[in-house]
mmCIF file of C-alpha atoms in Angstrom:
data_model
loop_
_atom_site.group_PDB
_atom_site.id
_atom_site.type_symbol
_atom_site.label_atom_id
_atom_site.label_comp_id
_atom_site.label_asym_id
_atom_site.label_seq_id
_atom_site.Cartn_x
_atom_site.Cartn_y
_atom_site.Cartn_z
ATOM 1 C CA UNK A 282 240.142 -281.047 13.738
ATOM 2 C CA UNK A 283 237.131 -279.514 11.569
ATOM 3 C CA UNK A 284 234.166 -281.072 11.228
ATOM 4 C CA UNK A 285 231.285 -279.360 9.496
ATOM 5 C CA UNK A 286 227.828 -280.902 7.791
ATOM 6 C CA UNK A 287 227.435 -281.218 4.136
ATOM 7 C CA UNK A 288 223.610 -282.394 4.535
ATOM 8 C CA UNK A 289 221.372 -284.177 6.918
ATOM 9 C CA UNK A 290 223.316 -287.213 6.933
ATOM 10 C CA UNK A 291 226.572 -286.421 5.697
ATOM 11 C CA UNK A 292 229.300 -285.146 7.391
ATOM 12 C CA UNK A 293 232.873 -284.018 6.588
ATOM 13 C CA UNK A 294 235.681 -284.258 8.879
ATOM 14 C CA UNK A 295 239.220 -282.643 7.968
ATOM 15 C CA UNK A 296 242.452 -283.146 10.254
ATOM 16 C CA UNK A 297 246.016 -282.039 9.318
ATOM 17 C CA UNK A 298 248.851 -283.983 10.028
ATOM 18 C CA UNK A 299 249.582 -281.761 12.836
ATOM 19 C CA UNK A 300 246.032 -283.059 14.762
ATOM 20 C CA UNK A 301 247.429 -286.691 13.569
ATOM 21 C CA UNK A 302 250.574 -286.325 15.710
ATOM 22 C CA UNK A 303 248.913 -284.746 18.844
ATOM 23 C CA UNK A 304 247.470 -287.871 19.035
ATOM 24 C CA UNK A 305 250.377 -290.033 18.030
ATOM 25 C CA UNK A 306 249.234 -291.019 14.607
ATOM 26 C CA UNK A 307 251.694 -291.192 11.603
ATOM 27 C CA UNK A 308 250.486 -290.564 7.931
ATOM 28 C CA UNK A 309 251.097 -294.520 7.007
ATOM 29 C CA UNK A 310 249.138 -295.436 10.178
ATOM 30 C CA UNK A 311 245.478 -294.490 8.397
ATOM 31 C CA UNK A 312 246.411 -297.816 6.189
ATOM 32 C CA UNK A 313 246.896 -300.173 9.053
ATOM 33 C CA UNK A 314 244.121 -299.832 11.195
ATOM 34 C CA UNK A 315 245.739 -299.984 14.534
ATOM 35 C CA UNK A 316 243.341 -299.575 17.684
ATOM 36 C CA UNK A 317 244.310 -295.864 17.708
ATOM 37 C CA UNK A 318 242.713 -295.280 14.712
ATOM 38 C CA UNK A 319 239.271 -296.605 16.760
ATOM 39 C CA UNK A 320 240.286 -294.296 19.046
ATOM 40 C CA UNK A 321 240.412 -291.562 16.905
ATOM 41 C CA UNK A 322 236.984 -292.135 14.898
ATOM 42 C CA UNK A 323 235.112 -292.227 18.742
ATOM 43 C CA UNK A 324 236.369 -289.130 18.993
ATOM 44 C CA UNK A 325 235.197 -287.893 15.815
ATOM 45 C CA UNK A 326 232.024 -289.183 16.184
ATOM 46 C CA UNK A 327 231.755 -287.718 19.795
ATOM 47 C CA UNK A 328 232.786 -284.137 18.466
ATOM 48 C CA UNK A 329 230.684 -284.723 15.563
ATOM 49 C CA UNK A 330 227.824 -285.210 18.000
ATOM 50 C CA UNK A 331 228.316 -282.418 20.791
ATOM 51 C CA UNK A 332 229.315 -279.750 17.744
ATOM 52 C CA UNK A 333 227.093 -280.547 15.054
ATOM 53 C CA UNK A 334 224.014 -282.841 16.703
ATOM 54 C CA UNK A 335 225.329 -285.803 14.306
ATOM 55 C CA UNK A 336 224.241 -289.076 15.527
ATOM 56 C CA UNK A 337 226.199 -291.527 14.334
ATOM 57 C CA UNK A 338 224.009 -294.759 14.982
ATOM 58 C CA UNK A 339 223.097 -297.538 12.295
ATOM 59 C CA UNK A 340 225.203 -298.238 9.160
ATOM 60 C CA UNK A 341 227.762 -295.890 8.323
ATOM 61 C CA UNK A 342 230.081 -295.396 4.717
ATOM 62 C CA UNK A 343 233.493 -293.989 5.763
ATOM 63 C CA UNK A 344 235.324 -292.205 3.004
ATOM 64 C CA UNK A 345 239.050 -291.561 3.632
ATOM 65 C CA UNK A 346 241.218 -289.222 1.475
ATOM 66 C CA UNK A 347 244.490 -288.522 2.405
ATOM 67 C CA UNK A 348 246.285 -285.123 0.565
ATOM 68 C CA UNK A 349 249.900 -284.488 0.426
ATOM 69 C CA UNK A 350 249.744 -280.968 1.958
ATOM 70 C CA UNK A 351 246.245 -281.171 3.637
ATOM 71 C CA UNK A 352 246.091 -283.782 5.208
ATOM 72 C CA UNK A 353 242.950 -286.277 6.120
ATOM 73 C CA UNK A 354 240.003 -285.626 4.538
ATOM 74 C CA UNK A 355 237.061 -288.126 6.113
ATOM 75 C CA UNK A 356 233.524 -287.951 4.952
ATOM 76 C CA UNK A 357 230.979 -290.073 6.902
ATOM 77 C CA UNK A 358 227.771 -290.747 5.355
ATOM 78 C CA UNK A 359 224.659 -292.138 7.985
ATOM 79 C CA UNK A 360 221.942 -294.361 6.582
ATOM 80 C CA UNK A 361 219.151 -296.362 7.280
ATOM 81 C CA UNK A 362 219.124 -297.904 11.075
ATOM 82 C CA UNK A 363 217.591 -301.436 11.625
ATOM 83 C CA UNK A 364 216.265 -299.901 14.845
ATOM 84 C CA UNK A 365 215.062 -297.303 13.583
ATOM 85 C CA UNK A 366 211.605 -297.949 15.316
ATOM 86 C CA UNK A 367 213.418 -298.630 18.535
ATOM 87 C CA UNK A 368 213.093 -296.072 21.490
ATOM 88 C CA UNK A 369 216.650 -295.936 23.276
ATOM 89 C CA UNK A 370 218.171 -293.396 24.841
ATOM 90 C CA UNK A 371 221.907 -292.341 24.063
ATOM 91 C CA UNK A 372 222.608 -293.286 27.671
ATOM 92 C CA UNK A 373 221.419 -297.080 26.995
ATOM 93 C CA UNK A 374 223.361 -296.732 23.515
ATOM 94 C CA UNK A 375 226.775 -295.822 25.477
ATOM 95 C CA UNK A 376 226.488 -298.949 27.720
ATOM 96 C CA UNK A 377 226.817 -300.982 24.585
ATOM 97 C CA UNK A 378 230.501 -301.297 23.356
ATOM 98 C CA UNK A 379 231.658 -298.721 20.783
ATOM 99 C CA UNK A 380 231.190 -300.998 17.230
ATOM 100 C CA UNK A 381 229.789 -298.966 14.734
ATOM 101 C CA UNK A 382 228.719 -300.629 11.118
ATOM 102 C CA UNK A 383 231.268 -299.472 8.788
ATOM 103 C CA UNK A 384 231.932 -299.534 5.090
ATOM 104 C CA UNK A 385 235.047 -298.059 4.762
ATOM 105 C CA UNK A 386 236.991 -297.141 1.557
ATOM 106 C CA UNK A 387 240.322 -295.705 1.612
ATOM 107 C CA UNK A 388 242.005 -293.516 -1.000
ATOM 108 C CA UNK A 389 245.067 -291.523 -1.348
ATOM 109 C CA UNK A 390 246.146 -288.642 -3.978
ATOM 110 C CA UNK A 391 249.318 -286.791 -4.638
ATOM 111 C CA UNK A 392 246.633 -283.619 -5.866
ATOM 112 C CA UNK A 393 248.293 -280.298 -4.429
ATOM 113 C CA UNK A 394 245.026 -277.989 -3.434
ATOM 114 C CA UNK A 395 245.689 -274.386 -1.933
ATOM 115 C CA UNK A 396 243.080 -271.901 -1.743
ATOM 116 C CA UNK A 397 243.855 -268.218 -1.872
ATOM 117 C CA UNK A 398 241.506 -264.903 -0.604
ATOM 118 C CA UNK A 399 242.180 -262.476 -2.845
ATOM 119 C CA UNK A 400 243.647 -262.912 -7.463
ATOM 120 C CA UNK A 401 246.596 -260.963 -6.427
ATOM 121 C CA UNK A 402 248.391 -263.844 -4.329
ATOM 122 C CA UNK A 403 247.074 -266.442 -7.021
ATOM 123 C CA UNK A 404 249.184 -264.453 -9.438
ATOM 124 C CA UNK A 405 252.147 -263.529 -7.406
ATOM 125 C CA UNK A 406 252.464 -267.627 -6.219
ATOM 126 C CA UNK A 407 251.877 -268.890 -10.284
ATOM 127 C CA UNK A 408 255.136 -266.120 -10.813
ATOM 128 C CA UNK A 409 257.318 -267.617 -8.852
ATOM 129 C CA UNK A 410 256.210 -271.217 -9.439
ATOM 130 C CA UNK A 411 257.253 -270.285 -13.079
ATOM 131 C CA UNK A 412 259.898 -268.133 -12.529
ATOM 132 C CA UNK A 413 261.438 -271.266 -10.432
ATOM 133 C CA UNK A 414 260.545 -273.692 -13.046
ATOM 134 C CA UNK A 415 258.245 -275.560 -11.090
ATOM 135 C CA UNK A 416 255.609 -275.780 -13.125
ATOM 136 C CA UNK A 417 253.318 -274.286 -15.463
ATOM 137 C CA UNK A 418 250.308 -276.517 -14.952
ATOM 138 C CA UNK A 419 247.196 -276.539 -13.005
ATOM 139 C CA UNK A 420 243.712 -275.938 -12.945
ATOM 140 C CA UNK A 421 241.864 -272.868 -11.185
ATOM 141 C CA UNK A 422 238.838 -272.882 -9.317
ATOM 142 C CA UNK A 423 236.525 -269.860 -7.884
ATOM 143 C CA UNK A 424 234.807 -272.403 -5.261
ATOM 144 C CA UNK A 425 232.687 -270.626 -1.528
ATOM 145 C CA UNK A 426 234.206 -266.970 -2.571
ATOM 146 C CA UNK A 427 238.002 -268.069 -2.750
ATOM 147 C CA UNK A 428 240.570 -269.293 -5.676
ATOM 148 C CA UNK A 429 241.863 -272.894 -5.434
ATOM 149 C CA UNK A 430 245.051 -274.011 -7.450
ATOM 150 C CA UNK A 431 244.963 -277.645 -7.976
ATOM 151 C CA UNK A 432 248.241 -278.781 -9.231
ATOM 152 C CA UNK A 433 248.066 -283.092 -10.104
ATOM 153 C CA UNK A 434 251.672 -284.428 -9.567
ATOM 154 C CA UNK A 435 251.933 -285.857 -13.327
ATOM 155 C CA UNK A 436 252.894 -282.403 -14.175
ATOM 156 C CA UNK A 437 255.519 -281.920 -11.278
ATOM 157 C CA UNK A 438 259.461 -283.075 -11.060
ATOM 158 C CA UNK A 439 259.393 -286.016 -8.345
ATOM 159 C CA UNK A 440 262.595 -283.575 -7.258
ATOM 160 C CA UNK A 441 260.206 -280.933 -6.908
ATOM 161 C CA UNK A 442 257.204 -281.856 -5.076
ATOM 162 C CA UNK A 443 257.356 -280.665 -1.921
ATOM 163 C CA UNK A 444 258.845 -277.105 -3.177
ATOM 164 C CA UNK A 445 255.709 -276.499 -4.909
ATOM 165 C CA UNK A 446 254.020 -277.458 -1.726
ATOM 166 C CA UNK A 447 256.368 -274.738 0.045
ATOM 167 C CA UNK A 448 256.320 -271.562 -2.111
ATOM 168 C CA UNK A 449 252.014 -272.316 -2.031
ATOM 169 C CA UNK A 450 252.179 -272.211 1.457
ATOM 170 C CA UNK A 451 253.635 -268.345 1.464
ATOM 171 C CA UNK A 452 250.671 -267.679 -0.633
ATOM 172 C CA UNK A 453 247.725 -269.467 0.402
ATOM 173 C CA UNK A 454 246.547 -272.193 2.688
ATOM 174 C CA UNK A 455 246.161 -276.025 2.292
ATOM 175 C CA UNK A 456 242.162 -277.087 1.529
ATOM 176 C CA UNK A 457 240.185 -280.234 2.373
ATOM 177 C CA UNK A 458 238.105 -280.219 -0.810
ATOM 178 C CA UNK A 459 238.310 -282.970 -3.830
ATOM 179 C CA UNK A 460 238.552 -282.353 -7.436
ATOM 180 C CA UNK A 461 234.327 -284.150 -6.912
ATOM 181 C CA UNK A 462 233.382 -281.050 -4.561
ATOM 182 C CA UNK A 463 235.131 -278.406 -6.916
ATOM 183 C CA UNK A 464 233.804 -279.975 -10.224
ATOM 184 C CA UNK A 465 230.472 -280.252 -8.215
ATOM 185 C CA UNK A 466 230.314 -277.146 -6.661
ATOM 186 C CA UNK A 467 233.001 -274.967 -7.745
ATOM 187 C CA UNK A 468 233.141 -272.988 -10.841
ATOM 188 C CA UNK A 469 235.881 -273.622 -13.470
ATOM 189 C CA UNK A 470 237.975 -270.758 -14.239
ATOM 190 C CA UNK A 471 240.965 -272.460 -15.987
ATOM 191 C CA UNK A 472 240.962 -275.749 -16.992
ATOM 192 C CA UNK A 473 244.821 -276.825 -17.662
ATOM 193 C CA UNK A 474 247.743 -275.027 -17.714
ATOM 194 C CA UNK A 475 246.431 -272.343 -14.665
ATOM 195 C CA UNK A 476 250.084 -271.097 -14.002
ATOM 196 C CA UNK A 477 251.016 -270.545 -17.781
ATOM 197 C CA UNK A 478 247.731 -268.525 -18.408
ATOM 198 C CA UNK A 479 247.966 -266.759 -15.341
ATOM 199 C CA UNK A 480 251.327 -265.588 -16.417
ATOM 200 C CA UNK A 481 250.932 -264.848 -19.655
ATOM 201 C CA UNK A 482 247.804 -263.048 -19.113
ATOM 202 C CA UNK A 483 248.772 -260.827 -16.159
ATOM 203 C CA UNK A 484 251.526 -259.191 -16.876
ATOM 204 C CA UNK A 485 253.319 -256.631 -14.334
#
């Protein structure tokens, strides 16, 4: 689990599938809200506090995104208390049961993201997508000093999903960023079509 701060109140959280199973959680459990998942945003929120200083008190907005190859992206966003003007101590806050204020929205994409360190392994994994007829789409990103190869699963064979996942993997590594950060934040290098221009451009 990685949790890192996006701005005074905000706060990302990003958990593979692999932290989801160490703690007995299936994919199709995030849409069922079974105690567990309680469970698991205490924790958050605990780790969120001792790592980062994030106190999660007053109303919260819980975004959920959940990636095919990533796996959980949650960003929680503090505002306003109503007690703001009280003066309690954390240890008077913990003898109150653990009920946060929540707005929660849940949403789920099919989005393929890898990120890769250096051009050369962008162009030797866009090869073999098209030399294994894959595909030839996607858009490429330069976003905090590394490439990102979003491929949206219009442009994919059903059949062939999870072998584009696969040959990205040899290449690059799975990101917890959304096409809102990127656009946001990133730079646009290619807009559609990433793995055709890629090809045809670099040639050896």
């Amino acid at each position: 689990m990685k949790i890192e701060r996006l701005s005074q109140d905000r706060i990302r959280i990003f958990l593979t599938f692999d932290d989801l199973l160490e703690r007995g959680i299936q994919k199709d459990d995030m849409w069922r809200e079974p105690p567990k998942l309680h469970e698991l945003f205490l924790e958050m929120m605990e780790q969120a506090y001792t790592e980062l200083g994030f106190d999660a008190s007053g109303p919260l907005a819980v975004e959920v995104l959940a990636m095919p190859a990533q796996g959980m992206v949650i960003i929680v966003t503090r505002g306003k208390s109503n007690h703001a003007g009280d003066e309690r101590s954390r240890e008077e806050d913990e003898l109150e049961d653990d009920i946060y204020d929540m707005e929660v929205t849940m949403e789920e994409s099919d989005v393929v993201m890898y990120a890769f360190r250096d051009f050369e392994d962008v162009i030797s994994a866009a090869k073999q997508l098209k030399a294994s007829a894959l595909t030839e789409s996607g858009r490429l990103y330069s976003y905090n000093g590394k490439w990102i190869l979003a491929i949206e699963p219009a442009y994919v064979d059903a059949s062939k999903h999870q072998a584009v996942i696969a040959l990205l993997a040899e290449y690059g590594e799975a990101v917890s960023v959304t096409f809102a950060m990127l656009e946001e934040y990133g730079k646009v290098i290619m807009a559609e079509s990433a793995v055709k221009e890629i090809c045809e451009h670099f040639q050896f």
